[in-house]
PDB file of C-alpha atoms in Angstrom:
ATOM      1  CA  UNK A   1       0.000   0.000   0.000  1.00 62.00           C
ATOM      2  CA  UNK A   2       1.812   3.219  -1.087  1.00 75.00           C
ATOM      3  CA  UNK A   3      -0.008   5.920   0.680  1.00 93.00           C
ATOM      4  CA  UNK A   4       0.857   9.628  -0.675  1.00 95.00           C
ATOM      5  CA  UNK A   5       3.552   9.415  -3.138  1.00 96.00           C
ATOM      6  CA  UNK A   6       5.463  12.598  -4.154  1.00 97.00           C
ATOM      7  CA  UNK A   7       7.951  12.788  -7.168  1.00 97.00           C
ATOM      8  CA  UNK A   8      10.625  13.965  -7.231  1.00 96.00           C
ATOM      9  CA  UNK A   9      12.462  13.828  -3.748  1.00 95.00           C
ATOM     10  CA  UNK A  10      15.131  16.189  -4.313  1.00 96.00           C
ATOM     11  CA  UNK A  11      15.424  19.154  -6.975  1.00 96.00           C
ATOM     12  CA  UNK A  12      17.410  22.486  -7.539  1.00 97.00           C
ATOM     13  CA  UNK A  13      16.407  25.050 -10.294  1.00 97.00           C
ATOM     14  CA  UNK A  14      17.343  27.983 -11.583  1.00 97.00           C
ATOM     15  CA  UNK A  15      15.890  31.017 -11.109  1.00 98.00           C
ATOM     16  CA  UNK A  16      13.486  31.817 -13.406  1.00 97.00           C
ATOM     17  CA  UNK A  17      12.772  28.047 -14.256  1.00 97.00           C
ATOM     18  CA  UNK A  18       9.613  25.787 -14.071  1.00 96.00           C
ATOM     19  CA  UNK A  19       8.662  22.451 -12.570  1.00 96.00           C
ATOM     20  CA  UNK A  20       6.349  20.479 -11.620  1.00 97.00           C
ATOM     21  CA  UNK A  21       5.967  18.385  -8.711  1.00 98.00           C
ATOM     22  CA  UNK A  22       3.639  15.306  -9.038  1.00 97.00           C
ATOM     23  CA  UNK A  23       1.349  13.756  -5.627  1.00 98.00           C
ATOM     24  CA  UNK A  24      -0.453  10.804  -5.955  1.00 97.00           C
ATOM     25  CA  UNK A  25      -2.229   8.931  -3.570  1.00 97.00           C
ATOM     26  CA  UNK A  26      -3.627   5.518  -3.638  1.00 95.00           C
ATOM     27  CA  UNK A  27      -6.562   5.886  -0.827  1.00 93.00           C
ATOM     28  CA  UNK A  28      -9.553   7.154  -3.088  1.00 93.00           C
ATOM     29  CA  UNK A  29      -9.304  10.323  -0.518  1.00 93.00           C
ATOM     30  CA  UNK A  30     -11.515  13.225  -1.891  1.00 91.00           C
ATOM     31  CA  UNK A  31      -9.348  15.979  -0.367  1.00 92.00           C
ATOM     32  CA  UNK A  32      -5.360  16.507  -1.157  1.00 95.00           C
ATOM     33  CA  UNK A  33      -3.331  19.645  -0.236  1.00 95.00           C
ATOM     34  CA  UNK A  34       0.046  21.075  -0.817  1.00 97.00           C
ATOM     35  CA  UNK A  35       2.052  22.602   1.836  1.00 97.00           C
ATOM     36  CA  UNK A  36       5.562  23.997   2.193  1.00 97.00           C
ATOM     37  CA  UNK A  37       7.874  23.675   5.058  1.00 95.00           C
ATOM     38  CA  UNK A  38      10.153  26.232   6.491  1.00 94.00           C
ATOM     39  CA  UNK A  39      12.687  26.343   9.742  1.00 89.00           C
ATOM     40  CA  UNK A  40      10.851  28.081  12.321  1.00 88.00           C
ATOM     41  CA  UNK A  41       7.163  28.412  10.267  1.00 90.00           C
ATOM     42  CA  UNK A  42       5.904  24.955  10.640  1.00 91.00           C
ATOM     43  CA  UNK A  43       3.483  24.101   7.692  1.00 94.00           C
ATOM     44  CA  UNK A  44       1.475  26.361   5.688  1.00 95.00           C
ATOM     45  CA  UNK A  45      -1.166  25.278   3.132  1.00 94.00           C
ATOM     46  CA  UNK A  46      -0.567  26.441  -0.150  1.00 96.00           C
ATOM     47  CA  UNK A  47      -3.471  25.024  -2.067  1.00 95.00           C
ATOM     48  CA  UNK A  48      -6.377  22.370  -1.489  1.00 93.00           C
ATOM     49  CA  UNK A  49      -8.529  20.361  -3.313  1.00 93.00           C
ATOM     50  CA  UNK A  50     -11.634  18.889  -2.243  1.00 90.00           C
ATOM     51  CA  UNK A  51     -12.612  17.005  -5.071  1.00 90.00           C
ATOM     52  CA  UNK A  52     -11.193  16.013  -9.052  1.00 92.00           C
ATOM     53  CA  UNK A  53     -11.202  19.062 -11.090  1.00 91.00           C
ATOM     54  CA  UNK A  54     -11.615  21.840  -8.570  1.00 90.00           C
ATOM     55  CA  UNK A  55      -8.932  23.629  -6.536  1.00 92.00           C
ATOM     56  CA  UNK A  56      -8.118  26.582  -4.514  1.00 91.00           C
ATOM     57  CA  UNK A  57      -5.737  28.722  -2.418  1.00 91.00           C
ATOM     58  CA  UNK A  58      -4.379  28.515   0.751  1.00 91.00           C
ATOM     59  CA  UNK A  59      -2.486  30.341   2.934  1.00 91.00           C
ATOM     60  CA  UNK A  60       0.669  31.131   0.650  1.00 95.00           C
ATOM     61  CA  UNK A  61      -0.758  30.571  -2.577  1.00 96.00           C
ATOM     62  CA  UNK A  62       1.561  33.424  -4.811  1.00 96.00           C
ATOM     63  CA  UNK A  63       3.267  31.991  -7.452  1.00 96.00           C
ATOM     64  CA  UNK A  64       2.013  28.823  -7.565  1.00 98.00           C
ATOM     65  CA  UNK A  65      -0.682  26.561  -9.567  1.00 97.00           C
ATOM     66  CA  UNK A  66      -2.091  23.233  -9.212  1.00 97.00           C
ATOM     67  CA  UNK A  67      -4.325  20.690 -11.017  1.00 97.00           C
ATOM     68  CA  UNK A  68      -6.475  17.936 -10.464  1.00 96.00           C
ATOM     69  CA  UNK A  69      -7.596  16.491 -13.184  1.00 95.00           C
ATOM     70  CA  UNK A  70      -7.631  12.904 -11.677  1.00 95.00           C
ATOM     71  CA  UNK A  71      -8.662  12.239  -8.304  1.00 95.00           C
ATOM     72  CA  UNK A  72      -5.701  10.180  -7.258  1.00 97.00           C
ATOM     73  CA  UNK A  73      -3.103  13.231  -8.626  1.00 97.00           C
ATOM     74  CA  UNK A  74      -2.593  16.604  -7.349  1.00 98.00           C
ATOM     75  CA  UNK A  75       0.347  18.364  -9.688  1.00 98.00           C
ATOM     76  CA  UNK A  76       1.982  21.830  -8.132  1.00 98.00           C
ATOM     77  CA  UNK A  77       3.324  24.017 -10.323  1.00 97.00           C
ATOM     78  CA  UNK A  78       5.916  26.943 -10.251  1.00 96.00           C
ATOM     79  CA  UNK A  79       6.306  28.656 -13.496  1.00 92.00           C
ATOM     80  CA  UNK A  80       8.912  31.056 -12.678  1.00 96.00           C
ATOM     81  CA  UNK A  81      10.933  29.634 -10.028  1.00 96.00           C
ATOM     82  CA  UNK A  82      12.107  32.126  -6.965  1.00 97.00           C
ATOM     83  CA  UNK A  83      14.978  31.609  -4.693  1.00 97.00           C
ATOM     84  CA  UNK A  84      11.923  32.415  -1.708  1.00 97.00           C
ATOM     85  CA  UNK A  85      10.514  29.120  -3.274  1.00 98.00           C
ATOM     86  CA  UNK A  86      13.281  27.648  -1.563  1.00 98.00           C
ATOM     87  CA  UNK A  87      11.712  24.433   0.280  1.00 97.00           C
ATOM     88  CA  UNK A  88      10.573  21.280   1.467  1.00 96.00           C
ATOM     89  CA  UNK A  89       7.099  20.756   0.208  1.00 97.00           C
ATOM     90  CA  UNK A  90       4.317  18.218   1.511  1.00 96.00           C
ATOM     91  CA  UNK A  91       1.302  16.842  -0.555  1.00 97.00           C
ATOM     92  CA  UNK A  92      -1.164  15.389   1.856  1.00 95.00           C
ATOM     93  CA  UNK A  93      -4.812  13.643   0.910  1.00 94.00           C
ATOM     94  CA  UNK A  94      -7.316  12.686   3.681  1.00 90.00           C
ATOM     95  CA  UNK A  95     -11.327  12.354   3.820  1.00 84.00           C
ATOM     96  CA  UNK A  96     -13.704  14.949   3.806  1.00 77.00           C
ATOM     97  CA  UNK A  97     -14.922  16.343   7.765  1.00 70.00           C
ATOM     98  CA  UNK A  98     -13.025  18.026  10.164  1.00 62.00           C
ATOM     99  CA  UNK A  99     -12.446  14.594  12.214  1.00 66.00           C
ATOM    100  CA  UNK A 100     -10.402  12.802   9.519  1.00 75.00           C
ATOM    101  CA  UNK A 101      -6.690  11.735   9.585  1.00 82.00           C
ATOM    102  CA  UNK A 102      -4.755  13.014   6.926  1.00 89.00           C
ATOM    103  CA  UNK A 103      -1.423  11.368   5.272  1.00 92.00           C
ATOM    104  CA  UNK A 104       1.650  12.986   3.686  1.00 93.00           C
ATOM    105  CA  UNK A 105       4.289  12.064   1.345  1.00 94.00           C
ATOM    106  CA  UNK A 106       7.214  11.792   2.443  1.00 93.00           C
ATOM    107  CA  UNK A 107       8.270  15.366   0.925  1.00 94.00           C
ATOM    108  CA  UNK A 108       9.879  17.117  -2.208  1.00 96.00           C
ATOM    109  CA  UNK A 109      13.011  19.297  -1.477  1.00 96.00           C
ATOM    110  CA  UNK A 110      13.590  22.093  -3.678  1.00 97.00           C
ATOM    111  CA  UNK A 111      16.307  24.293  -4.237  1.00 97.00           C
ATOM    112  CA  UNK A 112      16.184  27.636  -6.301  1.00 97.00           C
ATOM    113  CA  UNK A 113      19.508  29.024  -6.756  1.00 97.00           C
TER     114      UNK A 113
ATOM    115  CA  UNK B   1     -10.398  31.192  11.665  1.00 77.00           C
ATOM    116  CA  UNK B   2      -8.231  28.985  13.981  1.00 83.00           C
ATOM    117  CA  UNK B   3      -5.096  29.071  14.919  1.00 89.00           C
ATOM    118  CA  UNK B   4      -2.322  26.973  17.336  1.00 94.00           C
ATOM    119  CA  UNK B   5       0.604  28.033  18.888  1.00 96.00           C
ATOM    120  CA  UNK B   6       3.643  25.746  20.214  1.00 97.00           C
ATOM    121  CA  UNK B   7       4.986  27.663  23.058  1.00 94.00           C
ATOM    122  CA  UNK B   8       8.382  26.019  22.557  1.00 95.00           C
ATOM    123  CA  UNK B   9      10.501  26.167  19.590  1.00 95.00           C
ATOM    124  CA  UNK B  10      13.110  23.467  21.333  1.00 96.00           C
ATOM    125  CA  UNK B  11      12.927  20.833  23.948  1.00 98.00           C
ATOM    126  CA  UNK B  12      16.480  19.379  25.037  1.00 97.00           C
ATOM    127  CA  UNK B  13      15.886  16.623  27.399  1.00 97.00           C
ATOM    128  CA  UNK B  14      17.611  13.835  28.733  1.00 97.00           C
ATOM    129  CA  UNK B  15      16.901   9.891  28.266  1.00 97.00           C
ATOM    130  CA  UNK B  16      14.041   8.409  30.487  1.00 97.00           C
ATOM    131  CA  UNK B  17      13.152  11.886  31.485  1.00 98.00           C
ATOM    132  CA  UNK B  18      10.006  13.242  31.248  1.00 98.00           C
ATOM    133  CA  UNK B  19       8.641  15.631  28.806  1.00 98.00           C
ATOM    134  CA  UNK B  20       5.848  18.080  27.998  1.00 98.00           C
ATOM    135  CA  UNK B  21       5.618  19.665  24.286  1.00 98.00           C
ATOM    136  CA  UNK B  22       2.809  22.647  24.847  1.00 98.00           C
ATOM    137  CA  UNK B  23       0.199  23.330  22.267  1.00 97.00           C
ATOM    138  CA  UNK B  24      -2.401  26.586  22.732  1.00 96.00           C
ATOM    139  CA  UNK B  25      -5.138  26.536  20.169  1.00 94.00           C
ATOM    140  CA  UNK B  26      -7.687  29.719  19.443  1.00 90.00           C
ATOM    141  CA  UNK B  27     -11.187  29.370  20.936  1.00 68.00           C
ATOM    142  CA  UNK B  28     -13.585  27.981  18.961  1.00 67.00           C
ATOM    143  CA  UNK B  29     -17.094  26.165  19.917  1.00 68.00           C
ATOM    144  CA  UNK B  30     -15.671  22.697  18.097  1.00 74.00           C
ATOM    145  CA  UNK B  31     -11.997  21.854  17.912  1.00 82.00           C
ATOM    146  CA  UNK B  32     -10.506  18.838  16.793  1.00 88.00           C
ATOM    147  CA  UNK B  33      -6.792  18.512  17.440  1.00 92.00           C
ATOM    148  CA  UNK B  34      -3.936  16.185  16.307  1.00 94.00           C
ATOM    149  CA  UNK B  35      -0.147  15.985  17.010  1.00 97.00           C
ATOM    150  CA  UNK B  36       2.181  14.736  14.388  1.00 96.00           C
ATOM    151  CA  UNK B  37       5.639  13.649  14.648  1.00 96.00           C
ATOM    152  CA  UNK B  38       8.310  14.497  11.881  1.00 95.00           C
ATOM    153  CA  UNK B  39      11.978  11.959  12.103  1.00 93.00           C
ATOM    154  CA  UNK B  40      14.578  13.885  10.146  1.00 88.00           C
ATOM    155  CA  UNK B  41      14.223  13.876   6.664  1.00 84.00           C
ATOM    156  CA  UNK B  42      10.842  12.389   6.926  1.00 87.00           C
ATOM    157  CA  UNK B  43       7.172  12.592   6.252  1.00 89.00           C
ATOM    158  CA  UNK B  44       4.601  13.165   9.135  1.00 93.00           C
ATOM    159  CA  UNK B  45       3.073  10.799  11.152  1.00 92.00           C
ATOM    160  CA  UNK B  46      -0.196  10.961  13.512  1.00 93.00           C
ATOM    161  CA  UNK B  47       0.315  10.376  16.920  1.00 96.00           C
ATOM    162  CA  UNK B  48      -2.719  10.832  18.211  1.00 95.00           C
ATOM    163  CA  UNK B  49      -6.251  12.967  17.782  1.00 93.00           C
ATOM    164  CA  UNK B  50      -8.808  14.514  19.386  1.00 92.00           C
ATOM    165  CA  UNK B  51     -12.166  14.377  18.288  1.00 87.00           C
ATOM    166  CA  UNK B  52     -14.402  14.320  21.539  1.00 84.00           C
ATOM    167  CA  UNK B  53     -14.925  12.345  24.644  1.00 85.00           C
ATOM    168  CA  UNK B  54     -12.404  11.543  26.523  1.00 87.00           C
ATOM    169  CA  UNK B  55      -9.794  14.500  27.511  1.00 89.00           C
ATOM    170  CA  UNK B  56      -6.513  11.953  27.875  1.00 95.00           C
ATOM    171  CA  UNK B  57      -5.776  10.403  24.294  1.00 95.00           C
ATOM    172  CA  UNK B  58      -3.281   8.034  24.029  1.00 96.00           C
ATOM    173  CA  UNK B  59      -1.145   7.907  20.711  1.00 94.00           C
ATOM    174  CA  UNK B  60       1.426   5.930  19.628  1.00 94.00           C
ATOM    175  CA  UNK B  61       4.913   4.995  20.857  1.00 93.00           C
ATOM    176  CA  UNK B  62       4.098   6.137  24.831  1.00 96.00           C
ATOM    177  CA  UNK B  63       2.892   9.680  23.907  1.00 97.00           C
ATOM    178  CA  UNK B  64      -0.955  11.374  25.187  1.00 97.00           C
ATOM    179  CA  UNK B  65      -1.706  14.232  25.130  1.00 97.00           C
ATOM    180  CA  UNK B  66      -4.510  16.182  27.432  1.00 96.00           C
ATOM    181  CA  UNK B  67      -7.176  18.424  25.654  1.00 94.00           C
ATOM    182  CA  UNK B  68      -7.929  21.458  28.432  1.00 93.00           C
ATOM    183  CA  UNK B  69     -10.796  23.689  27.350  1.00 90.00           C
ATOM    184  CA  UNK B  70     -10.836  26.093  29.979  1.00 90.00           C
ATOM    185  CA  UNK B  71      -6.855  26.584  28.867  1.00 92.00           C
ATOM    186  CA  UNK B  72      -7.698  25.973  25.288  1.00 93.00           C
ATOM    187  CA  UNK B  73      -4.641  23.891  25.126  1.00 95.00           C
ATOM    188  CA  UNK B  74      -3.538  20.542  23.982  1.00 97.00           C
ATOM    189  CA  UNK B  75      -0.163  19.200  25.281  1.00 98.00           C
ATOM    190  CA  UNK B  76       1.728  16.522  25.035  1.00 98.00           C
ATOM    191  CA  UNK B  77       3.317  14.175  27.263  1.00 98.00           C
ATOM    192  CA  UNK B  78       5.780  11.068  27.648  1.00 98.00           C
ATOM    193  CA  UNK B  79       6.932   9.912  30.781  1.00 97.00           C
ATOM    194  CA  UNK B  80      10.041   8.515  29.526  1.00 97.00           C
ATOM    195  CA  UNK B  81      11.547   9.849  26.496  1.00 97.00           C
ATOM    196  CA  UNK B  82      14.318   7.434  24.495  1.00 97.00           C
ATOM    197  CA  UNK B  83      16.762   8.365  22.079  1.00 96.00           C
ATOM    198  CA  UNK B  84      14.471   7.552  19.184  1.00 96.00           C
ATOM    199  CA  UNK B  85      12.163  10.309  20.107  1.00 97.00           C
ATOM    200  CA  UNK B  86      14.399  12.912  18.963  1.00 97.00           C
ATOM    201  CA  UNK B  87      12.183  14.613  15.988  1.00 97.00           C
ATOM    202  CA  UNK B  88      10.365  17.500  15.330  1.00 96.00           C
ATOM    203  CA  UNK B  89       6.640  17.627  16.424  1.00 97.00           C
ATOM    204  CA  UNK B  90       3.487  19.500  15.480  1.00 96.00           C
ATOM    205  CA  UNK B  91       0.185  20.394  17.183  1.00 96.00           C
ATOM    206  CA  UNK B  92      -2.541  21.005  14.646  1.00 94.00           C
ATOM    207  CA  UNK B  93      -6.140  21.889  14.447  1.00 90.00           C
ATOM    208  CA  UNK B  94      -8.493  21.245  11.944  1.00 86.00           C
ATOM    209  CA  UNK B  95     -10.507  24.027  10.307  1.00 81.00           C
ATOM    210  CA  UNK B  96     -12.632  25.077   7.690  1.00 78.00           C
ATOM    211  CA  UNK B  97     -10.812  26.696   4.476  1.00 73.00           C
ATOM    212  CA  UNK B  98     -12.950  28.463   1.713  1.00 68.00           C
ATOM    213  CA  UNK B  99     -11.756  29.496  -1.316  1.00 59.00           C
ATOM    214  CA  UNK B 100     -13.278  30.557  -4.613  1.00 55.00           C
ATOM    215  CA  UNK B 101     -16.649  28.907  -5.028  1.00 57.00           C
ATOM    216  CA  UNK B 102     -15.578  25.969  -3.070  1.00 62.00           C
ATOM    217  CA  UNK B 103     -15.281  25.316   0.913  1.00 66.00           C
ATOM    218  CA  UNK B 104     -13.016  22.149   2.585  1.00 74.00           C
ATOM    219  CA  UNK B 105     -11.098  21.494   5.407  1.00 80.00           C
ATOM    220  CA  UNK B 106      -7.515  21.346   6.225  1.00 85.00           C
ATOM    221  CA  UNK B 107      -5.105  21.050   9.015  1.00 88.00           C
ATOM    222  CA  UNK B 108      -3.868  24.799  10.267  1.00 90.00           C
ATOM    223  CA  UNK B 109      -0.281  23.479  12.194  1.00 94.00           C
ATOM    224  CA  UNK B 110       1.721  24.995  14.442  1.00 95.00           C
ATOM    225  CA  UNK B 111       5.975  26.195  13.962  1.00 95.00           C
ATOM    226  CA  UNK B 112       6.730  23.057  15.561  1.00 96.00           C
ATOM    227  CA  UNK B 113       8.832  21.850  18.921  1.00 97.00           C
ATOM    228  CA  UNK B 114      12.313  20.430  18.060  1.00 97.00           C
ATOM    229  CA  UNK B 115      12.949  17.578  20.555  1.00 97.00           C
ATOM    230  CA  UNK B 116      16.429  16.492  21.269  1.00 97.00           C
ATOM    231  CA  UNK B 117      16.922  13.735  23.424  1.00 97.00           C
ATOM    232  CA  UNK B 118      20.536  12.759  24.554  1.00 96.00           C
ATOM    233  CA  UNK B 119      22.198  10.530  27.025  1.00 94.00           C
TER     234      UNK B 119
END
């Protein structure tokens, strides 16, 4: 049973570059979410998606876009990479309601040099 | 909209000591809360939740945690900590989100508590 799966693990761009980081989860979970982790900020959501072919913004949503056009994928894109885009980003999926557990990938680091 | 605070950015403790990791969450009327543990170079992993009932939850690997409404707080405990418990850890609360035409849920987390544990 994979869980959350994120690809890639580990990724430095240039400034100015795009990417895309992939999520894809395995649990038929309705909701999935992007975060990014910082020293001393904890995690904050980025963008959410509560069901295949809708999303929205988070917290720190600037200069980023997602898609879900499958219900097991959730892509996050950065067209124009920043050096503030500097890293370690978290796709999670979990149930709808308030009460549900949700489950991460085991994280994308990115470098923007 | 809600919001937790970790009063305590590290925790340096010693091996079969005991420890408390504090949590503060805003007020709200219904509040579910979760800790999640993060090894180094890791993903995150429940340790326990609340939902309701019971205001001692046990989690996994010795941890509980005690929900206090009158404190609003949510803390975490282990009586005796072992080297293995050295990680980051996170107090979160889950709240409504609403964007554009479309309203979820997600889990609003705290800056963390660094726990090193040593011998």
């Amino acid at each position: 049973n994979a869980g959350v799966t994120q690809t890639p693990k580990f990724r430095v761009l240039k400034t100015g570059q795009s990417m895309t980081l992939l999520c894809a989860q395995d649990m038929n979970h309705e909701y999935m979410y992007w975060y990014r982790q910082d020293p001393g900020m904890g995690l904050r959501l980025i963008h959410y998606s509560v069901g295949e072919g809708t999303t929205a913004k988070g917290e720190v949503p600037d200069g980023y876009n997602v898609s879900r056009l499958k219900k097991q994928n959730f892509l996050l894109g950065l067209e124009s990479a920043a050096p503030s885009q500097t890293s370690v980003y978290f796709c999670a999926s979990d149930l709808p309601g308030v009460n549900t557990e949700a489950f991460f990938g085991q994280g994308t680091r990115l470098t923007v040099v | 909209a809600q919001s937790v605070t970790q009063l305590d950015s590290q925790v340096p403790v010693f091996e079969e000591a005991p420890v408390e990791l504090r949590c503060n969450y805003s007020s709200s009327v219904s509040v579910y809360l979760f800790w999640y543990v993060q090894y180094p170079n890791q993903g995150l992993q429940l340790l326990l939740k609340y939902l309701s009932g019971s205001t001692l939850v046990k989690g996994i690997n010795g941890f509980e945690a005690e929900f206090n409404k009158s404190q609003t707080s949510f803390h975490l405990r282990k009586p005796s900590v072992h080297i293995s418990d050295t990680a980051e850890y996170f107090c979160a609360v889950s709240d409504e989100v609403k964007g554009a035409n479309q309203a979820g849920t997600a889990l609003i987390f705290g800056k963390g508590t660094t726990l090193s544990v040593s011998s």
